[in-house]
Amino acid sequence: MPAYDFRAPRLFVDAPLAQDARVELDRDQSNYLGNVLRLAAGAPILAFNGRDGEWQAAIEGRKRPDGLVILQQTRPQDRLPDLAYVFAPLKHARLDYMVQKAVEMGAATLQPVLTRFTQTSRVNTERMRANVTEAAEQCGILSLAAVAEPVPLERFLSQRASDRLLVFCDEAAEVGSPVQSLHGAREDGHDQGRVGIDVLIGPEGGFAEEERALLLRQPKILRLALGPRILRADTAAVAALALVQAVLGDWGGTSAWKPGRD
């Protein structure tokens, strides 16, 4: 694992970062640094923007923090693996949790899909993006996952690239070893930079039979059981992404993925 500074506060800023650059803080950032963290002018902080790596910076301002002066780069920019987490939306706090955990697991894209038994059809994508940023700030992540607008499952399947592997986590699948199934996909060439991967988790009520039939007709699909117990959707997210990252992803130290999005 690369060396991280876990003690210095980190802040995402939507501005170019380079040595001696100055970045203006918005009101929420100023309040967070000054009133929540109790930091004053001159205090060190780590800044990142998802494009230029991570930089050591110092707070500027008299009465309150109002800017940063960028000092030196601490880590170069990296790229996320080409991993999309596709899910039926949940309500409120559980959706917040699921978004944060998917970001921590290394997902590059979060794609809500609407199914027959989806709990809610209203998705606050701005809140999802705020959770993405917060998770990245807290966990030393340099690239921000993209948040897509929700679409019906049928539309997502019709528009996705056919050369991507679809890991379909199905509660009705025969229980077997998910690790063995994923190793089988690896032996078939679904890693080593050849394809991106979509990991699909359904709603709490499961998939309708016509949805399952449509999914099983997709090219390059891997139907996966997540063990002998029924998992809540947010728990299934963590379990599925951990399995995929461990076998096909970048948890082995040397990434098996092709470079992700810029």
mmCIF file of C-alpha atoms in Angstrom:
data_model
loop_
_atom_site.group_PDB
_atom_site.id
_atom_site.type_symbol
_atom_site.label_atom_id
_atom_site.label_comp_id
_atom_site.label_asym_id
_atom_site.label_seq_id
_atom_site.Cartn_x
_atom_site.Cartn_y
_atom_site.Cartn_z
ATOM 1 C CA MET A 1 0.000 0.000 0.000
ATOM 2 C CA PRO A 2 1.337 3.481 -0.829
ATOM 3 C CA ALA A 3 2.302 5.733 2.073
ATOM 4 C CA TYR A 4 -0.592 7.985 3.030
ATOM 5 C CA ASP A 5 -0.754 10.849 5.489
ATOM 6 C CA PHE A 6 -3.755 9.824 7.573
ATOM 7 C CA ARG A 7 -3.425 12.696 10.036
ATOM 8 C CA ALA A 8 -3.623 15.786 7.826
ATOM 9 C CA PRO A 9 -7.141 16.847 6.792
ATOM 10 C CA ARG A 10 -7.920 16.438 3.081
ATOM 11 C CA LEU A 11 -10.084 18.711 0.977
ATOM 12 C CA PHE A 12 -11.444 18.319 -2.539
ATOM 13 C CA VAL A 13 -11.209 21.547 -4.534
ATOM 14 C CA ASP A 14 -12.527 22.078 -8.056
ATOM 15 C CA ALA A 15 -9.580 24.159 -9.224
ATOM 16 C CA PRO A 16 -6.237 23.541 -10.964
ATOM 17 C CA LEU A 17 -3.438 22.522 -8.577
ATOM 18 C CA ALA A 18 0.203 23.417 -9.113
ATOM 19 C CA GLN A 19 3.080 24.716 -7.024
ATOM 20 C CA ASP A 20 2.484 28.285 -5.761
ATOM 21 C CA ALA A 21 -1.096 28.336 -7.068
ATOM 22 C CA ARG A 22 -3.750 29.936 -4.893
ATOM 23 C CA VAL A 23 -7.207 28.441 -4.528
ATOM 24 C CA GLU A 24 -10.217 30.362 -3.252
ATOM 25 C CA LEU A 25 -12.430 28.499 -0.772
ATOM 26 C CA ASP A 26 -16.208 28.608 -0.927
ATOM 27 C CA ARG A 27 -18.333 29.330 2.142
ATOM 28 C CA ASP A 28 -18.905 25.671 3.051
ATOM 29 C CA GLN A 29 -15.200 24.841 2.779
ATOM 30 C CA SER A 30 -14.280 27.896 4.847
ATOM 31 C CA ASN A 31 -16.800 26.910 7.520
ATOM 32 C CA TYR A 32 -15.553 23.316 7.548
ATOM 33 C CA LEU A 33 -11.910 24.287 7.985
ATOM 34 C CA GLY A 34 -12.447 27.173 10.391
ATOM 35 C CA ASN A 35 -15.439 26.154 12.507
ATOM 36 C CA VAL A 36 -15.492 22.358 12.302
ATOM 37 C CA LEU A 37 -11.769 21.554 12.227
ATOM 38 C CA ARG A 38 -10.744 24.760 14.055
ATOM 39 C CA LEU A 39 -7.875 25.434 11.657
ATOM 40 C CA ALA A 40 -6.332 28.881 11.278
ATOM 41 C CA ALA A 41 -4.084 30.601 8.751
ATOM 42 C CA GLY A 42 -0.875 28.687 8.126
ATOM 43 C CA ALA A 43 -2.290 25.301 9.099
ATOM 44 C CA PRO A 44 -1.294 22.459 6.724
ATOM 45 C CA ILE A 45 -3.875 20.601 4.642
ATOM 46 C CA LEU A 46 -3.875 18.162 1.727
ATOM 47 C CA ALA A 47 -5.767 19.228 -1.396
ATOM 48 C CA PHE A 48 -6.828 17.226 -4.466
ATOM 49 C CA ASN A 49 -9.089 17.817 -7.464
ATOM 50 C CA GLY A 50 -9.315 14.414 -9.133
ATOM 51 C CA ARG A 51 -6.984 15.530 -11.951
ATOM 52 C CA ASP A 52 -3.657 16.850 -10.653
ATOM 53 C CA GLY A 53 -2.796 14.487 -7.805
ATOM 54 C CA GLU A 54 -2.582 15.387 -4.133
ATOM 55 C CA TRP A 55 -0.813 18.513 -2.891
ATOM 56 C CA GLN A 56 0.332 19.879 0.428
ATOM 57 C CA ALA A 57 -1.207 23.297 0.998
ATOM 58 C CA ALA A 58 -1.422 25.968 3.682
ATOM 59 C CA ILE A 59 -4.535 27.846 4.731
ATOM 60 C CA GLU A 60 -4.726 31.579 4.069
ATOM 61 C CA GLY A 61 -7.051 34.137 5.646
ATOM 62 C CA ARG A 62 -7.285 36.566 8.526
ATOM 63 C CA LYS A 63 -10.626 36.260 10.296
ATOM 64 C CA ARG A 64 -11.489 32.936 8.669
ATOM 65 C CA PRO A 65 -9.940 30.546 6.132
ATOM 66 C CA ASP A 66 -10.633 31.964 2.684
ATOM 67 C CA GLY A 67 -7.996 30.344 0.491
ATOM 68 C CA LEU A 68 -5.183 27.842 0.079
ATOM 69 C CA VAL A 69 -1.662 28.314 -1.173
ATOM 70 C CA ILE A 70 -0.403 25.171 -2.907
ATOM 71 C CA LEU A 71 3.092 24.128 -1.809
ATOM 72 C CA GLN A 72 4.244 20.778 -3.206
ATOM 73 C CA GLN A 73 2.826 17.578 -4.629
ATOM 74 C CA THR A 74 2.602 14.644 -2.240
ATOM 75 C CA ARG A 75 1.180 12.036 -4.650
ATOM 76 C CA PRO A 76 0.751 11.933 -8.439
ATOM 77 C CA GLN A 77 -2.687 11.434 -9.959
ATOM 78 C CA ASP A 78 -3.853 7.851 -10.339
ATOM 79 C CA ARG A 79 -6.774 6.278 -12.186
ATOM 80 C CA LEU A 80 -9.617 4.163 -10.939
ATOM 81 C CA PRO A 81 -10.139 0.658 -12.334
ATOM 82 C CA ASP A 82 -12.783 0.357 -15.046
ATOM 83 C CA LEU A 83 -15.358 -0.870 -12.550
ATOM 84 C CA ALA A 84 -18.987 0.254 -12.550
ATOM 85 C CA TYR A 85 -21.307 -0.418 -9.632
ATOM 86 C CA VAL A 86 -24.864 -0.775 -10.947
ATOM 87 C CA PHE A 87 -27.618 -0.889 -8.350
ATOM 88 C CA ALA A 88 -31.297 -0.436 -7.585
ATOM 89 C CA PRO A 89 -31.552 2.725 -5.435
ATOM 90 C CA LEU A 90 -32.189 2.525 -1.709
ATOM 91 C CA LYS A 91 -33.669 5.074 0.654
ATOM 92 C CA HIS A 92 -31.785 7.858 2.423
ATOM 93 C CA ALA A 93 -29.146 6.716 4.921
ATOM 94 C CA ARG A 94 -28.683 3.262 3.420
ATOM 95 C CA LEU A 95 -28.061 4.779 -0.019
ATOM 96 C CA ASP A 96 -25.519 7.163 1.552
ATOM 97 C CA TYR A 97 -23.751 4.207 3.138
ATOM 98 C CA MET A 98 -23.757 2.170 -0.063
ATOM 99 C CA VAL A 99 -22.328 5.040 -2.128
ATOM 100 C CA GLN A 100 -19.537 5.636 0.382
ATOM 101 C CA LYS A 101 -18.599 1.948 0.507
ATOM 102 C CA ALA A 102 -18.618 1.580 -3.280
ATOM 103 C CA VAL A 103 -16.209 4.519 -3.510
ATOM 104 C CA GLU A 104 -13.942 2.993 -0.866
ATOM 105 C CA MET A 105 -13.960 -0.278 -2.816
ATOM 106 C CA GLY A 106 -12.672 1.477 -5.941
ATOM 107 C CA ALA A 107 -15.748 1.866 -8.153
ATOM 108 C CA ALA A 108 -15.202 4.365 -10.972
ATOM 109 C CA THR A 109 -18.883 4.769 -11.874
ATOM 110 C CA LEU A 110 -22.093 4.577 -9.844
ATOM 111 C CA GLN A 111 -25.110 3.782 -12.005
ATOM 112 C CA PRO A 112 -28.597 3.620 -10.424
ATOM 113 C CA VAL A 113 -31.072 1.450 -12.340
ATOM 114 C CA LEU A 114 -34.820 1.261 -11.830
ATOM 115 C CA THR A 115 -36.374 -2.203 -11.574
ATOM 116 C CA ARG A 116 -39.879 -3.458 -10.880
ATOM 117 C CA PHE A 117 -39.222 -3.823 -7.142
ATOM 118 C CA THR A 118 -36.935 -0.813 -6.655
ATOM 119 C CA GLN A 119 -37.703 0.787 -3.292
ATOM 120 C CA THR A 120 -37.619 4.358 -4.564
ATOM 121 C CA SER A 121 -37.616 5.943 -8.008
ATOM 122 C CA ARG A 122 -36.419 9.346 -6.792
ATOM 123 C CA VAL A 123 -32.636 9.572 -6.572
ATOM 124 C CA ASN A 124 -30.806 12.649 -5.330
ATOM 125 C CA THR A 125 -27.703 12.468 -7.505
ATOM 126 C CA GLU A 126 -26.265 15.665 -6.007
ATOM 127 C CA ARG A 127 -26.369 14.038 -2.581
ATOM 128 C CA MET A 128 -24.694 10.968 -4.074
ATOM 129 C CA ARG A 129 -21.906 13.172 -5.473
ATOM 130 C CA ALA A 130 -21.466 14.806 -2.065
ATOM 131 C CA ASN A 131 -21.061 11.343 -0.516
ATOM 132 C CA VAL A 132 -18.553 10.399 -3.219
ATOM 133 C CA THR A 133 -16.484 13.489 -2.383
ATOM 134 C CA GLU A 134 -16.677 12.906 1.368
ATOM 135 C CA ALA A 135 -15.573 9.278 1.026
ATOM 136 C CA ALA A 136 -12.676 10.277 -1.223
ATOM 137 C CA GLU A 137 -11.576 12.986 1.221
ATOM 138 C CA GLN A 138 -11.638 10.633 4.194
ATOM 139 C CA CYS A 139 -10.025 7.600 2.554
ATOM 140 C CA GLY A 140 -7.080 9.054 0.644
ATOM 141 C CA ILE A 141 -8.706 8.509 -2.764
ATOM 142 C CA LEU A 142 -7.475 10.792 -5.551
ATOM 143 C CA SER A 143 -10.067 10.174 -8.281
ATOM 144 C CA LEU A 144 -13.784 10.851 -7.888
ATOM 145 C CA ALA A 145 -16.260 8.224 -9.050
ATOM 146 C CA ALA A 146 -18.732 9.426 -11.672
ATOM 147 C CA VAL A 147 -22.401 9.460 -10.662
ATOM 148 C CA ALA A 148 -24.792 8.669 -13.505
ATOM 149 C CA GLU A 149 -28.452 9.583 -13.685
ATOM 150 C CA PRO A 150 -30.877 6.736 -12.929
ATOM 151 C CA VAL A 151 -32.243 4.797 -15.917
ATOM 152 C CA PRO A 152 -34.582 1.807 -16.272
ATOM 153 C CA LEU A 153 -32.759 -1.515 -16.149
ATOM 154 C CA GLU A 154 -33.820 -2.340 -19.718
ATOM 155 C CA ARG A 155 -32.320 0.897 -21.043
ATOM 156 C CA PHE A 156 -29.061 0.353 -19.178
ATOM 157 C CA LEU A 157 -28.715 -3.135 -20.639
ATOM 158 C CA SER A 158 -29.458 -1.920 -24.164
ATOM 159 C CA GLN A 159 -26.875 0.874 -23.952
ATOM 160 C CA ARG A 160 -23.953 -0.809 -22.152
ATOM 161 C CA ALA A 161 -20.926 -1.916 -24.162
ATOM 162 C CA SER A 162 -21.281 -5.572 -25.115
ATOM 163 C CA ASP A 163 -17.600 -6.343 -24.493
ATOM 164 C CA ARG A 164 -17.854 -5.531 -20.764
ATOM 165 C CA LEU A 165 -18.267 -8.336 -18.237
ATOM 166 C CA LEU A 166 -21.578 -8.150 -16.359
ATOM 167 C CA VAL A 167 -21.356 -9.672 -12.884
ATOM 168 C CA PHE A 168 -25.009 -10.345 -12.076
ATOM 169 C CA CYS A 169 -25.479 -10.940 -8.346
ATOM 170 C CA ASP A 170 -28.638 -13.039 -8.303
ATOM 171 C CA GLU A 171 -30.331 -14.212 -5.104
ATOM 172 C CA ALA A 172 -31.956 -17.013 -7.119
ATOM 173 C CA ALA A 173 -28.667 -18.414 -8.434
ATOM 174 C CA GLU A 174 -27.462 -21.797 -7.249
ATOM 175 C CA VAL A 175 -25.172 -21.337 -4.263
ATOM 176 C CA GLY A 176 -21.586 -22.137 -5.110
ATOM 177 C CA SER A 177 -18.175 -20.627 -4.624
ATOM 178 C CA PRO A 178 -18.215 -17.045 -5.914
ATOM 179 C CA VAL A 179 -14.415 -16.998 -5.794
ATOM 180 C CA GLN A 180 -14.239 -20.057 -8.031
ATOM 181 C CA SER A 181 -16.742 -18.494 -10.447
ATOM 182 C CA LEU A 182 -14.723 -15.297 -10.651
ATOM 183 C CA HIS A 183 -11.500 -17.227 -11.189
ATOM 184 C CA GLY A 184 -13.270 -18.937 -14.083
ATOM 185 C CA ALA A 185 -14.030 -15.532 -15.572
ATOM 186 C CA ARG A 186 -10.378 -14.587 -15.154
ATOM 187 C CA GLU A 187 -9.254 -17.698 -16.993
ATOM 188 C CA ASP A 188 -11.667 -16.763 -19.798
ATOM 189 C CA GLY A 189 -9.837 -13.474 -20.271
ATOM 190 C CA HIS A 190 -12.034 -11.106 -18.267
ATOM 191 C CA ASP A 191 -9.093 -9.318 -16.682
ATOM 192 C CA GLN A 192 -5.534 -8.328 -17.603
ATOM 193 C CA GLY A 193 -6.806 -5.081 -19.045
ATOM 194 C CA ARG A 194 -9.099 -6.660 -21.618
ATOM 195 C CA VAL A 195 -12.538 -5.595 -20.411
ATOM 196 C CA GLY A 196 -14.319 -3.332 -17.993
ATOM 197 C CA ILE A 197 -16.670 -4.821 -15.432
ATOM 198 C CA ASP A 198 -20.213 -3.924 -14.348
ATOM 199 C CA VAL A 199 -21.323 -5.302 -10.955
ATOM 200 C CA LEU A 200 -25.116 -5.430 -10.655
ATOM 201 C CA ILE A 201 -27.026 -5.608 -7.365
ATOM 202 C CA GLY A 202 -30.822 -5.645 -7.403
ATOM 203 C CA PRO A 203 -33.450 -4.282 -5.018
ATOM 204 C CA GLU A 204 -34.435 -5.705 -1.648
ATOM 205 C CA GLY A 205 -37.375 -7.473 -3.294
ATOM 206 C CA GLY A 206 -35.147 -9.142 -5.868
ATOM 207 C CA PHE A 207 -35.481 -9.184 -9.633
ATOM 208 C CA ALA A 208 -38.730 -9.913 -11.442
ATOM 209 C CA GLU A 209 -38.651 -13.061 -13.556
ATOM 210 C CA GLU A 210 -38.762 -11.129 -16.831
ATOM 211 C CA GLU A 211 -35.840 -8.992 -15.631
ATOM 212 C CA ARG A 212 -33.860 -12.087 -14.735
ATOM 213 C CA ALA A 213 -34.591 -13.613 -18.142
ATOM 214 C CA LEU A 214 -33.437 -10.410 -19.863
ATOM 215 C CA LEU A 215 -30.252 -10.357 -17.809
ATOM 216 C CA LEU A 216 -29.411 -13.962 -18.570
ATOM 217 C CA ARG A 217 -29.580 -13.204 -22.306
ATOM 218 C CA GLN A 218 -26.819 -10.612 -22.025
ATOM 219 C CA PRO A 219 -23.406 -11.337 -23.578
ATOM 220 C CA LYS A 220 -20.443 -11.898 -21.252
ATOM 221 C CA ILE A 221 -22.553 -12.379 -18.131
ATOM 222 C CA LEU A 222 -21.428 -14.038 -14.915
ATOM 223 C CA ARG A 223 -24.303 -15.030 -12.638
ATOM 224 C CA LEU A 224 -23.076 -14.974 -9.075
ATOM 225 C CA ALA A 225 -24.511 -16.161 -5.755
ATOM 226 C CA LEU A 226 -23.291 -14.292 -2.678
ATOM 227 C CA GLY A 227 -23.450 -17.185 -0.258
ATOM 228 C CA PRO A 228 -26.200 -19.139 1.511
ATOM 229 C CA ARG A 229 -27.762 -16.166 3.344
ATOM 230 C CA ILE A 230 -29.939 -13.354 2.056
ATOM 231 C CA LEU A 231 -28.022 -10.080 2.225
ATOM 232 C CA ARG A 232 -29.426 -6.597 2.404
ATOM 233 C CA ALA A 233 -28.613 -4.616 -0.709
ATOM 234 C CA ASP A 234 -26.026 -2.389 0.978
ATOM 235 C CA THR A 235 -24.304 -5.442 2.495
ATOM 236 C CA ALA A 236 -24.383 -7.201 -0.885
ATOM 237 C CA ALA A 237 -22.651 -4.173 -2.424
ATOM 238 C CA VAL A 238 -19.668 -4.513 -0.105
ATOM 239 C CA ALA A 239 -19.524 -8.303 -0.503
ATOM 240 C CA ALA A 240 -19.737 -8.261 -4.311
ATOM 241 C CA LEU A 241 -17.235 -5.454 -4.843
ATOM 242 C CA ALA A 242 -14.777 -7.042 -2.427
ATOM 243 C CA LEU A 243 -14.974 -10.357 -4.288
ATOM 244 C CA VAL A 244 -14.539 -8.756 -7.700
ATOM 245 C CA GLN A 245 -11.646 -6.558 -6.596
ATOM 246 C CA ALA A 246 -9.886 -9.475 -4.882
ATOM 247 C CA VAL A 247 -10.073 -11.831 -7.876
ATOM 248 C CA LEU A 248 -10.322 -9.621 -10.973
ATOM 249 C CA GLY A 249 -9.405 -6.198 -9.670
ATOM 250 C CA ASP A 250 -6.559 -4.179 -8.253
ATOM 251 C CA TRP A 251 -6.272 -5.665 -4.748
ATOM 252 C CA GLY A 252 -3.338 -7.834 -5.774
ATOM 253 C CA GLY A 253 -0.857 -4.967 -5.730
ATOM 254 C CA THR A 254 -0.424 -4.842 -9.514
ATOM 255 C CA SER A 255 -3.609 -3.754 -11.205
ATOM 256 C CA ALA A 256 -5.103 -6.250 -13.618
ATOM 257 C CA TRP A 257 -7.255 -3.528 -15.135
ATOM 258 C CA LYS A 258 -6.838 -1.381 -18.168
ATOM 259 C CA PRO A 259 -6.551 2.315 -17.298
ATOM 260 C CA GLY A 260 -9.867 3.801 -16.203
ATOM 261 C CA ARG A 261 -11.462 6.992 -17.370
ATOM 262 C CA ASP A 262 -9.448 10.194 -17.352
#
